[in-house]
Short mmCIF file of C-alpha atoms in Angstrom, two decimals:
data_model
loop_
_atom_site.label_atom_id
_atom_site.label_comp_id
_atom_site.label_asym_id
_atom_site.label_seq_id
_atom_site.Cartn_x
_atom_site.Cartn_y
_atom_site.Cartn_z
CA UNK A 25 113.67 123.78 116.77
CA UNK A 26 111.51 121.53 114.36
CA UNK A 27 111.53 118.02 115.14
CA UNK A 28 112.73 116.05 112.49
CA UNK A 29 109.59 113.64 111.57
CA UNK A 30 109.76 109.87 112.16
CA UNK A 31 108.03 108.89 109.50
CA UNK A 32 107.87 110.42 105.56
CA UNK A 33 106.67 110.32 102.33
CA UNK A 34 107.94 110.39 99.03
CA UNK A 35 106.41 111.34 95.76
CA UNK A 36 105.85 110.31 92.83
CA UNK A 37 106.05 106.61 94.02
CA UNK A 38 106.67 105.47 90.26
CA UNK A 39 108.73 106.97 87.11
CA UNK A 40 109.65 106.22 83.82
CA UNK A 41 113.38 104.39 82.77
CA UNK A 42 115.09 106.85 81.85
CA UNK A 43 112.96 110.16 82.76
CA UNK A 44 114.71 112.93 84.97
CA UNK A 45 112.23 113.10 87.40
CA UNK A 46 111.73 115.73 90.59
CA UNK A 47 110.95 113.68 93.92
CA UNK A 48 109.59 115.07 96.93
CA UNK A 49 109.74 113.98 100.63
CA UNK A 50 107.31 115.46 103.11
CA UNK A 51 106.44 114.39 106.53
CA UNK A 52 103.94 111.82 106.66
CA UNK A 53 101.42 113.09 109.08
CA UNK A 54 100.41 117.42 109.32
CA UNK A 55 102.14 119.39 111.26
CA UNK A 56 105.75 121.60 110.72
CA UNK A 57 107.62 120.50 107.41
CA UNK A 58 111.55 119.17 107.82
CA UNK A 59 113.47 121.27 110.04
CA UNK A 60 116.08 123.81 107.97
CA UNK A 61 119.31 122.68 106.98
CA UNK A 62 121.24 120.67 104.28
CA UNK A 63 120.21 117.31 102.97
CA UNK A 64 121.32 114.47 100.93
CA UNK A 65 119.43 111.55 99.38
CA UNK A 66 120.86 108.21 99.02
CA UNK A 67 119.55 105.80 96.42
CA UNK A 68 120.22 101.95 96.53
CA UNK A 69 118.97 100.34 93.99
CA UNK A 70 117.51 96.79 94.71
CA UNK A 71 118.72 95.12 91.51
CA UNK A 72 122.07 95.93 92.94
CA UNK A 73 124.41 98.60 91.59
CA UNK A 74 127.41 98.94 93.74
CA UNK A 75 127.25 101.92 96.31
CA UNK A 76 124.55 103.73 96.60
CA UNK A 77 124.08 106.97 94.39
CA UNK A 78 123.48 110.48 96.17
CA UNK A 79 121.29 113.59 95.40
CA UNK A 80 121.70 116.59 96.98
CA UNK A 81 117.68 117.47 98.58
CA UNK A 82 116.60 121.01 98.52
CA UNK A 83 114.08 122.18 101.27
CA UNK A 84 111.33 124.77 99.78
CA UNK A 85 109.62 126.97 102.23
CA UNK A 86 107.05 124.73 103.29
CA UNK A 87 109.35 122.41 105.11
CA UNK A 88 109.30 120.03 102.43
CA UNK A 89 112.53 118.48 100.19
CA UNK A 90 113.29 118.21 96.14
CA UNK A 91 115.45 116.36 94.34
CA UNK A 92 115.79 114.62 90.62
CA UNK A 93 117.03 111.53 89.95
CA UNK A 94 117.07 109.55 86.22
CA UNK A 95 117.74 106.11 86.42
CA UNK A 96 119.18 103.84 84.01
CA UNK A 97 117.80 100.36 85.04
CA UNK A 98 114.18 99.09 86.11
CA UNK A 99 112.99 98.17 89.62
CA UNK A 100 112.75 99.17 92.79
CA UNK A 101 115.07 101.93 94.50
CA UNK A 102 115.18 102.28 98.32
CA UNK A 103 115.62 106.32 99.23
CA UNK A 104 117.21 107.21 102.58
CA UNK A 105 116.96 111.23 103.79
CA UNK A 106 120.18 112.05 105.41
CA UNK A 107 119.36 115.03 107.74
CA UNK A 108 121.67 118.06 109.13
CA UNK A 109 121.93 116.25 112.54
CA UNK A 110 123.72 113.49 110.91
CA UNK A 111 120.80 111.28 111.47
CA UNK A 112 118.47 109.59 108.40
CA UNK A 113 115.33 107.73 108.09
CA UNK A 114 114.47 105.77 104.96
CA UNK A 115 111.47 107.51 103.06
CA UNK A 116 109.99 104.28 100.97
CA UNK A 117 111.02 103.73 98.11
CA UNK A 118 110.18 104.19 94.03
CA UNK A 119 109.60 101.89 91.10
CA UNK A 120 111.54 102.71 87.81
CA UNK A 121 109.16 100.85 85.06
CA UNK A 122 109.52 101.28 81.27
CA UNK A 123 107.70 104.03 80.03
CA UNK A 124 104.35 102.33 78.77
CA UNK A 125 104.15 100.25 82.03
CA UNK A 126 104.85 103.56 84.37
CA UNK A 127 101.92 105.34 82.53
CA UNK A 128 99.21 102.62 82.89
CA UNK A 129 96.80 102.88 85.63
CA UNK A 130 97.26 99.71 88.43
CA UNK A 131 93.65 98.54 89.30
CA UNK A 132 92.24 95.80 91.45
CA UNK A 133 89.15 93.83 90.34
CA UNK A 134 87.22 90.32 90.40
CA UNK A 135 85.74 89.25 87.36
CA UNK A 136 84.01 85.98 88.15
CA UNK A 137 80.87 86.34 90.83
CA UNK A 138 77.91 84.99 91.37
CA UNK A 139 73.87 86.80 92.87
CA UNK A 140 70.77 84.95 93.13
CA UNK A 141 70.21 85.45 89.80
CA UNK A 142 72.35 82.10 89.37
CA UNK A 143 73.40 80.23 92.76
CA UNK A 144 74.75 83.33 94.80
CA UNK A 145 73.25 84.05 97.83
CA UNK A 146 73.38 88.04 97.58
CA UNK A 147 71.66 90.29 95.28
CA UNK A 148 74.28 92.21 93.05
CA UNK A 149 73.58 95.74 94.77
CA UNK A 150 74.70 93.75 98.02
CA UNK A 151 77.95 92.62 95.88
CA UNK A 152 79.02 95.42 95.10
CA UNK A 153 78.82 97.38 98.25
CA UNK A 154 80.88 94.39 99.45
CA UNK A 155 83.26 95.17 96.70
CA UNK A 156 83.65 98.45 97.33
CA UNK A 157 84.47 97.70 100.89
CA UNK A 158 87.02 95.90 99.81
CA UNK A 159 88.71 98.25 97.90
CA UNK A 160 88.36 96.83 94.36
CA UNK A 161 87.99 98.97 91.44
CA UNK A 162 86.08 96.98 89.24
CA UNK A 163 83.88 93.81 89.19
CA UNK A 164 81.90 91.39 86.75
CA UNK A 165 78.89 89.87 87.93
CA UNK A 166 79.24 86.74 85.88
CA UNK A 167 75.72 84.31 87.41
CA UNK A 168 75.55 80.75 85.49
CA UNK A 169 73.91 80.97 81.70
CA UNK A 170 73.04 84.29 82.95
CA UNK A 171 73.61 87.87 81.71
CA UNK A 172 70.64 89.70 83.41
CA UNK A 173 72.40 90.05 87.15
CA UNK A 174 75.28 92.17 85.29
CA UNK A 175 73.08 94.05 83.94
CA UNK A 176 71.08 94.93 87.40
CA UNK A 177 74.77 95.08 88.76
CA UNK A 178 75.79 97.84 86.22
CA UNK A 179 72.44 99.65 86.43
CA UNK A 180 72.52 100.00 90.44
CA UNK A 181 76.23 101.26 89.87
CA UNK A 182 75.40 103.80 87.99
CA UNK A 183 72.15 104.80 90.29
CA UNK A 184 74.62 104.76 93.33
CA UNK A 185 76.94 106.70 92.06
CA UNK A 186 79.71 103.77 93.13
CA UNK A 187 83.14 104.23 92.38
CA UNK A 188 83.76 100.72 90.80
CA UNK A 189 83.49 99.73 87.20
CA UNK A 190 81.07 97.17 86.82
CA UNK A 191 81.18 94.97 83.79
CA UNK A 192 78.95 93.05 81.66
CA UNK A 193 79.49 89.30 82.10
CA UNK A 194 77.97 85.51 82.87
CA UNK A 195 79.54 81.92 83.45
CA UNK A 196 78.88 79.60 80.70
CA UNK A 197 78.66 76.33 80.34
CA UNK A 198 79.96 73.83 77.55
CA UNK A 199 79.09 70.23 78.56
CA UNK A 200 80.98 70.15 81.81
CA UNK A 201 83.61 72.86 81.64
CA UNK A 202 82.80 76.80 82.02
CA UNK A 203 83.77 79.76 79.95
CA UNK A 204 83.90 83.16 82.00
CA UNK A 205 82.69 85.74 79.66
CA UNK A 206 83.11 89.69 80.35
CA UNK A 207 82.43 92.48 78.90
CA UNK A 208 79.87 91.33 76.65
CA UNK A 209 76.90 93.62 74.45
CA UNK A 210 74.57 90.60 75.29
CA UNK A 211 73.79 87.12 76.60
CA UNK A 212 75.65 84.23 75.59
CA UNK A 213 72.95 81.51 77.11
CA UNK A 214 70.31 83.69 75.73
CA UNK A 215 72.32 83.44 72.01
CA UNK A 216 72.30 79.84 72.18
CA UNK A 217 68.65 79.14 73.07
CA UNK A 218 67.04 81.47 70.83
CA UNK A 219 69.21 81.85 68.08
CA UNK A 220 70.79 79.39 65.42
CA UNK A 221 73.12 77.22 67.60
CA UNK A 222 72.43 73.86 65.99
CA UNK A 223 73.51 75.07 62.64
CA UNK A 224 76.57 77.38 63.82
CA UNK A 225 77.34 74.27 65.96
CA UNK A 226 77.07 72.02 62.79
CA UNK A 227 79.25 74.47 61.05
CA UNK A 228 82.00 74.90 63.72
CA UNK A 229 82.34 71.07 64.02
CA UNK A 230 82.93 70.39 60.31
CA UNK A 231 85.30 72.75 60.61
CA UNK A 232 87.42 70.34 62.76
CA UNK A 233 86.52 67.17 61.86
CA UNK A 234 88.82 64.77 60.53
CA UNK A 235 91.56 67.58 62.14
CA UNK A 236 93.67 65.60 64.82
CA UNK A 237 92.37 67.23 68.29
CA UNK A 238 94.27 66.93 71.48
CA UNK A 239 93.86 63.59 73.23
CA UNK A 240 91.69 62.54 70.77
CA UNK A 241 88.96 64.27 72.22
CA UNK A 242 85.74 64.48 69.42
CA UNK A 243 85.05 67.14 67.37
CA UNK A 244 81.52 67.23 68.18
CA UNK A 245 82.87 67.84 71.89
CA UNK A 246 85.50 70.20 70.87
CA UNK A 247 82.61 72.19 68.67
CA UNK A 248 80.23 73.14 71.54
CA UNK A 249 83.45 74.52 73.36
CA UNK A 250 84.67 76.36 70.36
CA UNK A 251 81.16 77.89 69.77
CA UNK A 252 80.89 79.35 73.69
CA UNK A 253 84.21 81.11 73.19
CA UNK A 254 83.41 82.56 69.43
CA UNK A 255 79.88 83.68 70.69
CA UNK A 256 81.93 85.57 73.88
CA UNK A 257 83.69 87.48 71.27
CA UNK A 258 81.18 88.16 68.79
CA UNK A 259 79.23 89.86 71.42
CA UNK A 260 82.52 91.72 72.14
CA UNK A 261 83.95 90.21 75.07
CA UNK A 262 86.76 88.25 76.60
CA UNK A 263 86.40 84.45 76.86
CA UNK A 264 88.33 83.45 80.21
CA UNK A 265 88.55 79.36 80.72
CA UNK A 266 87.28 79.00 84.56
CA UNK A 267 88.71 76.92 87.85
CA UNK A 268 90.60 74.40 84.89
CA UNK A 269 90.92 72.16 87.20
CA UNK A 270 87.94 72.09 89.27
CA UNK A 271 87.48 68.83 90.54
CA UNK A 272 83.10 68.41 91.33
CA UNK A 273 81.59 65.02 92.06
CA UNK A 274 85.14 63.57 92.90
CA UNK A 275 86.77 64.23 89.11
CA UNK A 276 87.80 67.15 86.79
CA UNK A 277 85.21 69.03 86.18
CA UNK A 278 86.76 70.25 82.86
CA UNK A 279 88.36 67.66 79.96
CA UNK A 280 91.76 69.45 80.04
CA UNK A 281 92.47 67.82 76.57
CA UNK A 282 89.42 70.65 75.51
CA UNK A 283 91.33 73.28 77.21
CA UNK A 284 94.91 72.89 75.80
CA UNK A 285 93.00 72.77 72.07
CA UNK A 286 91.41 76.16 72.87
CA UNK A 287 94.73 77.44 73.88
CA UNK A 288 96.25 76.12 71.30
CA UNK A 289 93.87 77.37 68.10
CA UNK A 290 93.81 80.60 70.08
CA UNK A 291 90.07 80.23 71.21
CA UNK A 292 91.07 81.99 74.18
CA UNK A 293 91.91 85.26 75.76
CA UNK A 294 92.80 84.51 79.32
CA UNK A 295 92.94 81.86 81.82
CA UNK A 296 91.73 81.83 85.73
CA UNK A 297 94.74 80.92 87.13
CA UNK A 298 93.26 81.55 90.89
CA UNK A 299 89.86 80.88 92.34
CA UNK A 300 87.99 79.31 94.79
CA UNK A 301 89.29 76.23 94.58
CA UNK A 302 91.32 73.72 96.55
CA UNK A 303 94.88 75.28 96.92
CA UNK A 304 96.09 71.78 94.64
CA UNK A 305 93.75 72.83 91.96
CA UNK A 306 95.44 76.12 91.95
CA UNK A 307 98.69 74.42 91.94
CA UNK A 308 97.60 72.20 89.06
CA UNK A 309 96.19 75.35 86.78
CA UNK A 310 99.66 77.19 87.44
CA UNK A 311 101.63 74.00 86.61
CA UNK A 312 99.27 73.75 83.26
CA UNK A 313 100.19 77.40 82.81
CA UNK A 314 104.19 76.93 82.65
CA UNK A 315 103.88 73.96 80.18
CA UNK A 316 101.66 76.61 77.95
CA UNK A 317 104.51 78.59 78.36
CA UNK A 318 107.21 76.17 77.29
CA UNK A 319 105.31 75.05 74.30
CA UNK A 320 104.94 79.03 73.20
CA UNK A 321 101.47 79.60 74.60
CA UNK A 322 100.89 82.76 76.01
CA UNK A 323 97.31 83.56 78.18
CA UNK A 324 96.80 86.29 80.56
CA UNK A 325 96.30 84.99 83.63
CA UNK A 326 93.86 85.87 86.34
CA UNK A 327 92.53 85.86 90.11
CA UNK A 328 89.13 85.65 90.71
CA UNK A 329 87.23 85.08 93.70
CA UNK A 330 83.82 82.77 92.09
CA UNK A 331 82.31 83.97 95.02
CA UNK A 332 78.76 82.65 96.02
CA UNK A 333 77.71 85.36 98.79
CA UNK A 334 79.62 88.92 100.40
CA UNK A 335 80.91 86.50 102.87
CA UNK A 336 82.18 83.81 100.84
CA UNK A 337 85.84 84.41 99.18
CA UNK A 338 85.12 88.05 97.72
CA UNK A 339 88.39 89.50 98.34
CA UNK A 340 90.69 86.72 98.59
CA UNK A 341 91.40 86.26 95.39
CA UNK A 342 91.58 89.35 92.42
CA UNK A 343 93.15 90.26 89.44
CA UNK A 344 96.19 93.37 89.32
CA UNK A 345 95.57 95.14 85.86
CA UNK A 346 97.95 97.53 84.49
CA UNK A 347 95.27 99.58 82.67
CA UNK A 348 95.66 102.57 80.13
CA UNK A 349 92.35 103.70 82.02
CA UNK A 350 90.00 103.23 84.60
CA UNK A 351 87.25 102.14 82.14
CA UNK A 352 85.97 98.89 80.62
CA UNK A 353 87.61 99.47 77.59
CA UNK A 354 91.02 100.21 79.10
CA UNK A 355 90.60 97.28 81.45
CA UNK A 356 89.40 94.42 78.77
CA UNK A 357 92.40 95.81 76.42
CA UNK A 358 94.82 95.47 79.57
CA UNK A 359 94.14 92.03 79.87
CA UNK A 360 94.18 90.95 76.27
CA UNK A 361 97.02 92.63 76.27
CA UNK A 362 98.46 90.12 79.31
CA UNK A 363 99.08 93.79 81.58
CA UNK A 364 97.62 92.07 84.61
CA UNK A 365 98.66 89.13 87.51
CA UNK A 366 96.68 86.84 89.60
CA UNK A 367 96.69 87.81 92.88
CA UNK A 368 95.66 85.42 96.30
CA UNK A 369 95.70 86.46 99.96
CA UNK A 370 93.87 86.89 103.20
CA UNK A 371 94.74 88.79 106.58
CA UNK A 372 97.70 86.09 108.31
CA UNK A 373 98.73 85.20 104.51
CA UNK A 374 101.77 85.72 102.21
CA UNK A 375 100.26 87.86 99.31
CA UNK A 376 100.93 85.34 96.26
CA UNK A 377 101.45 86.89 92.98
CA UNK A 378 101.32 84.75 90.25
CA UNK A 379 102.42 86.60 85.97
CA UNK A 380 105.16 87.95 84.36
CA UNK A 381 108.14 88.41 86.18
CA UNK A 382 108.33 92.53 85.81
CA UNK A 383 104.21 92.58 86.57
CA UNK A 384 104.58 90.75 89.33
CA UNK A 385 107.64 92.75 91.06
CA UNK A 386 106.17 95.45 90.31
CA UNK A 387 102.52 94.38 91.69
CA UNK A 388 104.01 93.55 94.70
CA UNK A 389 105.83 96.93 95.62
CA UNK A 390 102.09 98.61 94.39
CA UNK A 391 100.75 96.39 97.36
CA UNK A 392 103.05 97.71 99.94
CA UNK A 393 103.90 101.27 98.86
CA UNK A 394 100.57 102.52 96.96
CA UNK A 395 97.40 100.42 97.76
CA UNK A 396 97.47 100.76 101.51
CA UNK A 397 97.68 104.62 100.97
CA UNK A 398 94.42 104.20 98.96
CA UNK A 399 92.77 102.04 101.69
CA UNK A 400 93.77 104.98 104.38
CA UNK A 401 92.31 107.64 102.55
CA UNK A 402 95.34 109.04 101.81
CA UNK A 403 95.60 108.63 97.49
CA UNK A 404 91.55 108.36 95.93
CA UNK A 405 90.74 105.51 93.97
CA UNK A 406 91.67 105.52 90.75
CA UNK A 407 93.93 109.02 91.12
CA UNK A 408 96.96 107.04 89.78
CA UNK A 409 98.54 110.94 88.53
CA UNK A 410 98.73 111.48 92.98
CA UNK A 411 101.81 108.81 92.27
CA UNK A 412 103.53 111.02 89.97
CA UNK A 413 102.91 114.55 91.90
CA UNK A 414 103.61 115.77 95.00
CA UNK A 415 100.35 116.52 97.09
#
């Protein structure tokens, strides 16, 4: 007699609201399929629905079982195989997301890191087989008034044949607060030292002066801010406000009364809401974050490690994007587009999860039930269509 299997799997792990959608549950490990007989499948859904629902499995030749389901509400559903013996094991579980969401690829990625082309203490080919190691699927080398190391980065990517999207990037500075800019055709640093910065600057603050600035803080202060963020963008990237509130040489590194003006005129496309910071720094940038919030200011919010070296905090803190692709392009939209959460954790930690409520319940059942498969070899990077098929 077939043994019936301790431990299975179920696929897809994710559908669409709404979509009748064929599961299948096959035994975790190789070896015989399900032993013959009839089956039923009971589905409890985690938001709560009263009893559980049923589905009658069917077992196909290879030993393995099929059944539909369409559900009507959004979350996560727990899925218990009732077997002939009268016995059942519970096979996972499935994510019902709205159709956009279900379709976008979930990536993993760190887009603030420094080589020794800045003050890092690795060269970026060391970076990002440290990355890689770590199971991220993208990275941005972003060294201080720097764009050259992302461009080594990218180049030894490509060369290696590594299975990470590397992006364009540098960390720049406006008198004592730092911009994180990704994605970028060209140097911001480099802009501002050989092109026409006094007279854009000029420009920018007679734009605001005599305008009533947060705090009171100077337009002339204000200006050289506004200018870092504009130049990110004209060279086609995302301006991210770093570690807000960073506190170096025993005081905020950043004036915050700059960074609530730059959220407010819009001067901004996301916010590092984790980094390698003290844990009350964090606290404080999350805090900032929900009075945005209440006052109708929406950023995208991200983890990212500002790692200094391959043993530093690379991995501890990242960014979840929900991305249309695996590409830059798909990843900078996802962001602008506020499809990602800040993520934080180490081996012994919770995993903190820090964005919109249905990104981050949803980020959090992608780190049980489909990221460790992709760390065991089990679903290939980036082969987000595995989740929807059976293998």
């Amino acid at each position: 007699m077939t043994p019936e299997p301790l431990h299975v799997l179920i696929s897809p792990l994710v559908t669409a609201l709404g979509r009748q959608t064929e599961f299948t549950v096959l035994p975790a490990s190789a070896g015989p399929g399900l032993p013959p007989g009839e089956y039923e499948v009971s589905l409890k859904y985690k938001a709560g629905s009263g009893e559980p629902r049923t589905a009658v499995a069917i077992r196909d030749e290879r030993g393995r079982l099929h059944f539909t389901h369409a559900s009507d509400r959004a979350g996560e559903i727990w899925a218990d195989i009732h077997f002939p013996s009268g016995r059942w094991h519970r096979a996972g579980s499935i994510f019902v997301a709205d159709a956009d969401l279900a379709a976008r690829v979930p990536l993993r990625g760190d887009l603030h890191q420094h080589t020794w082309y800045s003050d890092g203490r690795s060269s970026p080919s060391e970076l990002l087989e440290a990355a890689v190691g770590r199971h991220l699927d993208f990275v941005a080398v972003t060294d201080h008034d720097n764009w050259s190391g992302s461009q080594e980065a990218r180049a030894q990517a490509e060369a290696q044949g590594l299975p990470l999207t590397v992006l364009s990037g540098e960390e720049v500075t406006f008198d004592r607060g730092h911009i994180v800019a990704v994605g970028t055709i060209g140097g911001v640093a480099e802009a501002r030292r050989d092109g026409p910065y006094a007279a854009e600057l000029r420009n920018i603050e007679a734009e605001f002066e005599g305008k009533p600035l947060a705090g009171g803080v100077s337009a002339a202060s204000y200006a050289r801010a506004v200018w870092s963020t504009r130049k990110v963008r004209e060279l086609g990237g995302l301006a991210i406000l770093a570690h807000p509130f960073w506190v170096a040489a025993e005081e905020f590194h950043l004036d915050r009364r700059i960074a609530a003006q730059l959220a407010r005129d819009g001067e901004l496309d996301a916010v590092e809401l984790l980094g390698d910071v003290e844990f009350e720094e964090n606290m404080l940038a999350i805090a900032q974050h929900l009075e945005m919030l209440q006052a109708g200011i929406r950023l995208p919010v991200l983890g990212n490690s500002d790692t200094h070296g391959i043993e530093h905090t690379l991995g501890r803190y990242w960014t979840t994007v929900f991305s249309q692709g695996d590409r830059e392009t798909g990843i900078l939209a996802a962001i602008k587009d506020g499809r990602c959460v800040a993520c934080t954790g180490a081996p012994g930690e919770n995993l903190r999860i820090y964005g919109p409520l249905d990104l981050v319940e949803y980020a959090y059942f992608l780190h049980r039930a489909h990221f460790p498969l992709r760390e065991a070899g089990t679903v290939a990077r980036g082969a987000w269509p595995s989740l929807f098929e059976a293998g």
